[in-house]
mmCIF file of C-alpha atoms in Angstrom:
data_model
loop_
_atom_site.group_PDB
_atom_site.id
_atom_site.type_symbol
_atom_site.label_atom_id
_atom_site.label_comp_id
_atom_site.label_asym_id
_atom_site.label_seq_id
_atom_site.Cartn_x
_atom_site.Cartn_y
_atom_site.Cartn_z
ATOM 1 C CA MET G 1 150.890 88.420 48.091
ATOM 2 C CA ASN G 2 149.953 92.063 47.028
ATOM 3 C CA ILE G 3 147.544 94.281 49.120
ATOM 4 C CA ILE G 4 144.591 93.779 46.804
ATOM 5 C CA THR G 5 144.805 90.059 47.123
ATOM 6 C CA GLN G 6 144.999 90.377 50.889
ATOM 7 C CA LEU G 7 142.045 92.672 50.880
ATOM 8 C CA VAL G 8 139.959 90.182 48.669
ATOM 9 C CA ILE G 9 140.846 87.404 51.041
ATOM 10 C CA LEU G 10 139.878 89.260 54.140
ATOM 11 C CA THR G 11 136.619 90.448 52.518
ATOM 12 C CA LEU G 12 135.667 86.778 51.661
ATOM 13 C CA SER G 13 136.673 85.698 55.204
ATOM 14 C CA LEU G 14 134.439 88.430 56.865
ATOM 15 C CA LEU G 15 131.470 86.921 54.896
ATOM 16 C CA LEU G 16 131.921 83.583 56.893
ATOM 17 C CA VAL G 17 132.580 84.792 60.385
ATOM 18 C CA ASN G 18 130.589 85.737 63.620
ATOM 19 C CA ALA G 19 130.888 89.012 65.441
ATOM 20 C CA ASP G 20 133.817 87.892 67.493
ATOM 21 C CA GLN G 21 135.776 86.617 64.511
ATOM 22 C CA TYR G 22 134.930 89.934 62.755
ATOM 23 C CA CYS G 23 136.566 91.873 65.538
ATOM 24 C CA ASP G 24 139.761 89.681 65.484
ATOM 25 C CA ASN G 25 140.055 90.296 61.777
ATOM 26 C CA LEU G 26 139.743 94.056 62.243
ATOM 27 C CA LEU G 27 142.410 93.899 65.047
ATOM 28 C CA LYS G 28 144.850 92.009 62.698
ATOM 29 C CA GLN G 29 144.074 94.297 59.749
ATOM 30 C CA TYR G 30 143.955 97.791 61.351
ATOM 31 C CA ASN G 31 145.453 97.134 64.875
ATOM 32 C CA THR G 32 142.744 99.772 65.942
ATOM 33 C CA PHE G 33 141.726 98.339 69.296
ATOM 34 C CA LYS G 34 143.868 97.831 72.277
ATOM 35 C CA THR G 35 141.921 94.867 73.884
ATOM 36 C CA LYS G 36 140.764 91.389 73.027
ATOM 37 C CA CYS G 37 138.068 91.966 70.561
ATOM 38 C CA SER G 38 134.794 90.689 71.842
ATOM 39 C CA PRO G 39 132.077 93.372 71.501
ATOM 40 C CA ASP G 40 131.820 93.964 75.215
ATOM 41 C CA LEU G 41 135.616 94.234 75.668
ATOM 42 C CA ILE G 42 136.491 96.631 72.725
ATOM 43 C CA THR G 43 137.909 99.786 74.095
ATOM 44 C CA ILE G 44 136.637 102.736 72.060
ATOM 45 C CA ASN G 45 136.725 106.705 72.315
ATOM 46 C CA SER G 46 133.042 106.870 71.146
ATOM 47 C CA CYS G 47 130.579 104.743 69.179
ATOM 48 C CA CYS G 48 131.653 106.745 66.138
ATOM 49 C CA ASP G 49 134.934 104.859 66.241
ATOM 50 C CA LEU G 50 133.092 101.633 64.998
ATOM 51 C CA THR G 51 131.637 103.551 61.807
ATOM 52 C CA GLY G 52 134.984 103.667 59.998
ATOM 53 C CA PHE G 53 135.361 100.050 58.772
ATOM 54 C CA THR G 54 134.386 99.426 55.066
ATOM 55 C CA LEU G 55 134.963 95.634 55.111
ATOM 56 C CA SER G 56 132.394 94.586 57.625
ATOM 57 C CA LYS G 57 129.614 96.003 59.856
ATOM 58 C CA ALA G 58 130.224 96.412 63.589
ATOM 59 C CA PRO G 59 127.287 94.863 65.432
ATOM 60 C CA SER G 60 124.980 96.889 67.858
ATOM 61 C CA ALA G 61 126.282 95.857 71.276
ATOM 62 C CA VAL G 62 127.717 96.978 74.622
ATOM 63 C CA TYR G 63 131.199 98.257 74.274
ATOM 64 C CA GLN G 64 133.935 99.855 76.545
ATOM 65 C CA MET G 65 134.400 103.365 76.057
ATOM 66 C CA MET G 66 137.325 105.565 77.274
ATOM 67 C CA THR G 67 135.968 108.434 79.509
ATOM 68 C CA ASN G 68 138.555 111.324 79.237
ATOM 69 C CA CYS G 69 136.058 114.281 79.750
ATOM 70 C CA ASN G 70 137.493 114.965 83.105
ATOM 71 C CA CYS G 71 134.242 115.685 84.934
ATOM 72 C CA GLY G 72 135.699 114.702 88.286
ATOM 73 C CA SER G 73 135.185 112.070 90.920
ATOM 74 C CA PRO G 74 133.203 109.783 91.041
ATOM 75 C CA PHE G 75 132.488 109.971 87.346
ATOM 76 C CA ASN G 76 136.004 110.250 85.878
ATOM 77 C CA THR G 77 136.815 106.573 85.477
ATOM 78 C CA VAL G 78 139.103 105.157 82.973
ATOM 79 C CA THR G 79 136.430 103.163 81.003
ATOM 80 C CA ALA G 80 132.701 102.925 81.080
ATOM 81 C CA ASP G 81 130.415 100.476 79.236
ATOM 82 C CA VAL G 82 128.113 101.966 76.547
ATOM 83 C CA TYR G 83 125.547 100.568 74.143
ATOM 84 C CA CYS G 84 126.328 101.594 70.566
ATOM 85 C CA ASP G 85 123.543 101.500 68.036
ATOM 86 C CA MET G 86 125.270 100.539 64.678
ATOM 87 C CA ASN G 87 121.967 99.895 62.731
ATOM 88 C CA THR G 88 120.155 103.351 62.753
ATOM 89 C CA THR G 89 121.060 105.737 59.994
ATOM 90 C CA ASP G 90 124.763 104.420 59.435
ATOM 91 C CA GLY G 91 125.379 103.838 63.253
ATOM 92 C CA GLY G 92 127.636 105.525 65.665
ATOM 93 C CA TRP G 93 124.985 106.286 68.184
ATOM 94 C CA THR G 94 125.388 106.157 71.885
ATOM 95 C CA VAL G 95 122.098 105.071 73.467
ATOM 96 C CA MET G 96 121.439 107.197 76.380
ATOM 97 C CA GLN G 97 117.895 105.805 77.378
ATOM 98 C CA ARG G 98 115.748 102.908 76.715
ATOM 99 C CA ASN G 99 112.319 102.368 78.247
ATOM 100 C CA ARG G 100 109.411 100.189 77.348
ATOM 101 C CA LYS G 101 105.810 99.731 78.722
ATOM 102 C CA ASP G 102 105.790 97.677 81.744
ATOM 103 C CA SER G 103 109.466 97.884 82.101
ATOM 104 C CA THR G 104 111.078 95.942 84.966
ATOM 105 C CA VAL G 105 113.406 99.137 85.615
ATOM 106 C CA ASP G 106 111.942 101.698 88.013
ATOM 107 C CA PHE G 107 112.408 105.165 86.628
ATOM 108 C CA ASN G 108 111.099 106.843 89.993
ATOM 109 C CA LYS G 109 114.657 107.581 91.207
ATOM 110 C CA ASN G 110 116.166 110.308 93.020
ATOM 111 C CA TRP G 111 118.717 112.924 91.885
ATOM 112 C CA ILE G 112 121.945 111.086 92.666
ATOM 113 C CA GLN G 113 120.653 107.981 90.875
ATOM 114 C CA TYR G 114 119.718 109.992 87.727
ATOM 115 C CA GLU G 115 123.159 111.764 87.940
ATOM 116 C CA ALA G 116 125.011 108.317 88.041
ATOM 117 C CA GLY G 117 122.637 106.240 85.779
ATOM 118 C CA PHE G 118 120.766 102.850 86.434
ATOM 119 C CA GLY G 119 119.377 99.840 84.672
ATOM 120 C CA ASP G 120 120.785 97.316 82.328
ATOM 121 C CA LEU G 121 122.373 98.576 79.026
ATOM 122 C CA SER G 122 121.181 95.513 77.266
ATOM 123 C CA GLN G 123 117.578 96.192 78.213
ATOM 124 C CA ASP G 124 116.043 99.313 79.917
ATOM 125 C CA PHE G 125 118.317 102.008 81.319
ATOM 126 C CA TRP G 126 119.157 105.639 81.928
ATOM 127 C CA TYR G 127 122.726 106.309 81.035
ATOM 128 C CA GLY G 128 123.374 108.986 83.654
ATOM 129 C CA LEU G 129 123.367 112.917 83.645
ATOM 130 C CA GLU G 130 126.924 113.281 84.263
ATOM 131 C CA ALA G 131 128.043 110.883 81.545
ATOM 132 C CA ILE G 132 125.627 112.651 79.089
ATOM 133 C CA HIS G 133 126.994 115.995 80.023
ATOM 134 C CA CYS G 134 130.516 114.764 79.674
ATOM 135 C CA LEU G 135 129.716 113.415 76.111
ATOM 136 C CA THR G 136 128.203 116.569 74.941
ATOM 137 C CA GLN G 137 130.216 119.293 76.613
ATOM 138 C CA THR G 138 132.534 119.604 73.546
ATOM 139 C CA GLY G 139 131.519 119.542 69.853
ATOM 140 C CA GLN G 140 128.073 119.492 68.210
ATOM 141 C CA TRP G 141 125.732 116.691 68.893
ATOM 142 C CA GLU G 142 122.596 115.376 67.421
ATOM 143 C CA MET G 143 119.818 113.501 69.242
ATOM 144 C CA ARG G 144 117.258 110.906 67.932
ATOM 145 C CA VAL G 145 114.260 109.326 69.710
ATOM 146 C CA ASP G 146 112.834 106.120 68.081
ATOM 147 C CA TYR G 147 109.446 105.120 69.561
ATOM 148 C CA GLN G 148 106.884 102.496 68.898
ATOM 149 C CA LYS G 149 103.243 103.651 69.076
ATOM 150 C CA ASN G 150 100.447 101.646 70.829
ATOM 151 C CA ASP G 151 99.353 100.315 67.095
ATOM 152 C CA LYS G 152 102.827 98.690 66.970
ATOM 153 C CA THR G 153 103.946 101.347 64.208
ATOM 154 C CA TRP G 154 107.353 103.146 64.493
ATOM 155 C CA SER G 155 108.208 106.834 64.321
ATOM 156 C CA TYR G 156 111.063 109.019 65.523
ATOM 157 C CA LEU G 157 112.033 112.471 66.388
ATOM 158 C CA HIS G 158 115.447 114.052 65.149
ATOM 159 C CA TYR G 159 117.276 117.154 66.349
ATOM 160 C CA ASN G 160 120.511 118.623 64.974
ATOM 161 C CA GLN G 161 121.446 120.432 68.364
ATOM 162 C CA PHE G 162 121.665 118.446 71.577
ATOM 163 C CA SER G 163 123.652 118.991 74.918
ATOM 164 C CA VAL G 164 123.218 118.782 78.600
ATOM 165 C CA GLY G 165 124.849 121.357 80.999
ATOM 166 C CA SER G 166 126.852 120.713 84.215
ATOM 167 C CA ALA G 167 125.805 119.534 87.613
ATOM 168 C CA SER G 168 126.439 123.170 88.980
ATOM 169 C CA GLU G 169 123.763 124.380 86.642
ATOM 170 C CA GLU G 170 121.561 121.212 87.457
ATOM 171 C CA TYR G 171 122.017 119.730 84.039
ATOM 172 C CA PRO G 172 119.990 121.987 81.685
ATOM 173 C CA LEU G 173 118.861 120.719 78.359
ATOM 174 C CA THR G 174 119.830 122.509 75.115
ATOM 175 C CA ILE G 175 117.810 120.950 72.070
ATOM 176 C CA GLY G 176 116.856 122.366 68.658
ATOM 177 C CA GLY G 177 117.094 121.914 64.989
ATOM 178 C CA PHE G 178 114.032 119.583 64.679
ATOM 179 C CA THR G 179 114.171 117.725 61.345
ATOM 180 C CA ALA G 180 111.896 114.661 61.542
ATOM 181 C CA GLU G 181 108.569 114.365 60.285
ATOM 182 C CA GLY G 182 105.698 114.817 62.552
ATOM 183 C CA SER G 183 105.415 117.272 65.477
ATOM 184 C CA ASP G 184 108.267 118.778 67.549
ATOM 185 C CA TRP G 185 107.531 117.756 71.027
ATOM 186 C CA PHE G 186 110.907 118.309 72.644
ATOM 187 C CA THR G 187 111.492 122.068 72.117
ATOM 188 C CA TYR G 188 109.153 122.878 74.718
ATOM 189 C CA HIS G 189 111.610 121.433 77.228
ATOM 190 C CA ASN G 190 114.626 123.437 75.781
ATOM 191 C CA GLY G 191 116.505 125.300 78.488
ATOM 192 C CA MET G 192 114.816 123.521 81.422
ATOM 193 C CA LYS G 193 117.041 122.156 84.250
ATOM 194 C CA PHE G 194 116.550 118.433 85.161
ATOM 195 C CA SER G 195 114.069 117.540 88.005
ATOM 196 C CA THR G 196 113.703 114.556 90.210
ATOM 197 C CA PRO G 197 111.077 113.970 92.855
ATOM 198 C CA ASP G 198 113.604 115.107 95.526
ATOM 199 C CA ASN G 199 114.920 118.052 93.342
ATOM 200 C CA ASP G 200 112.134 120.086 91.661
ATOM 201 C CA ASN G 201 113.228 122.669 89.049
ATOM 202 C CA ASP G 202 109.932 122.815 86.980
ATOM 203 C CA LYS G 203 107.896 126.023 86.219
ATOM 204 C CA THR G 204 104.843 124.918 88.280
ATOM 205 C CA SER G 205 103.990 125.396 91.892
ATOM 206 C CA GLY G 206 103.651 121.654 92.179
ATOM 207 C CA ASN G 207 106.219 118.930 91.491
ATOM 208 C CA CYS G 208 106.092 117.362 88.007
ATOM 209 C CA ALA G 209 108.724 114.816 88.807
ATOM 210 C CA ALA G 210 106.836 113.647 91.812
ATOM 211 C CA SER G 211 103.556 113.293 90.092
ATOM 212 C CA GLY G 212 105.165 111.862 86.989
ATOM 213 C CA LYS G 213 107.393 109.425 89.036
ATOM 214 C CA SER G 214 110.389 110.058 86.919
ATOM 215 C CA GLY G 215 113.233 112.423 86.432
ATOM 216 C CA TRP G 216 113.061 114.758 83.405
ATOM 217 C CA TRP G 217 113.549 118.286 81.962
ATOM 218 C CA TYR G 218 110.069 119.360 83.148
ATOM 219 C CA ASN G 219 108.549 122.717 81.921
ATOM 220 C CA SER G 220 104.793 122.809 83.139
ATOM 221 C CA CYS G 221 104.939 119.676 83.060
ATOM 222 C CA TYR G 222 105.836 117.886 79.688
ATOM 223 C CA ASN G 223 104.985 117.299 76.130
ATOM 224 C CA ILE G 224 107.205 114.345 76.073
ATOM 225 C CA ASN G 225 108.641 112.191 78.864
ATOM 226 C CA THR G 226 110.467 109.115 77.761
ATOM 227 C CA ASN G 227 111.303 108.150 81.496
ATOM 228 C CA SER G 228 107.733 107.921 82.565
ATOM 229 C CA GLN G 229 105.802 104.569 82.888
ATOM 230 C CA PRO G 230 104.670 103.991 80.309
ATOM 231 C CA PRO G 231 106.891 106.179 78.125
ATOM 232 C CA PHE G 232 105.064 109.327 76.793
ATOM 233 C CA VAL G 233 105.371 111.022 73.503
ATOM 234 C CA SER G 234 102.408 113.278 73.309
ATOM 235 C CA GLY G 235 100.581 110.137 74.542
ATOM 236 C CA ASN G 236 101.541 106.782 75.962
ATOM 237 C CA VAL G 237 103.671 104.809 73.650
ATOM 238 C CA LEU G 238 105.063 101.123 73.987
ATOM 239 C CA PHE G 239 108.703 101.761 73.625
ATOM 240 C CA THR G 240 111.276 104.663 73.529
ATOM 241 C CA GLU G 241 114.915 104.814 72.883
ATOM 242 C CA MET G 242 117.131 108.038 72.980
ATOM 243 C CA LYS G 243 120.543 108.179 71.275
ATOM 244 C CA ILE G 244 123.054 110.756 70.521
ATOM 245 C CA ARG G 245 126.136 111.180 68.261
ATOM 246 C CA PRO G 246 128.500 113.960 67.173
ATOM 247 C CA LYS G 247 127.162 115.678 64.104
ATOM 248 C CA ASP G 248 130.467 115.024 62.293
ATOM 249 C CA CYS G 249 130.252 111.204 63.172
ATOM 250 C CA ILE G 250 129.623 109.708 59.605
ATOM 251 C CA THR G 251 132.310 111.931 57.878
ATOM 252 C CA HIS G 252 134.602 111.415 60.789
#
């Protein structure tokens, strides 16, 4: 059986399989992943690893990602769970935050909790400052915020530059290159250190994190705060989701 015939058979089979079977077929065809291929057991280096398959579409799901950024204990683990968004603009996004109005997850956390991350990756969560820093400390990254307004319509913000500094710098935000339609709410926070109720780094004489009951890159105080309750994008909204990926993700 020649290679073209094999690919035709594999393509037809992929039309009839569920997500687990799709993974198993990719394992056999490409031998890409090292673990048994159920979406929450795949070991990847980044969500971008899931964009290279042309015979089938990887589902948005929780995956297992290698962490080799050497950020040090207690964050330098062998693997860590990550939610990959494979539907938005060709996929490959690492979701770093999700929050909805009346969320059951309390975003009024202290510094250590924001550093380590909290919540449920399949629902509402904050991925963790140290993990976000580890991901963005090398290469060039883009960031997108999808949000649902109170009238149930959707919009988004997109930035061509995004990174978070180290713990010793108190995780300052670098963001720029706004490209989406609408207003640029995030640039106001560019260069700001992260603040929590117990670690105030904003520019005011008060404590924006304490009054806002959430950690954020506060300035004086904010134009956008997706960690507030309800989430805020120049006004209260119903839902926010922040996601990042390397700028060369799709070509990669």
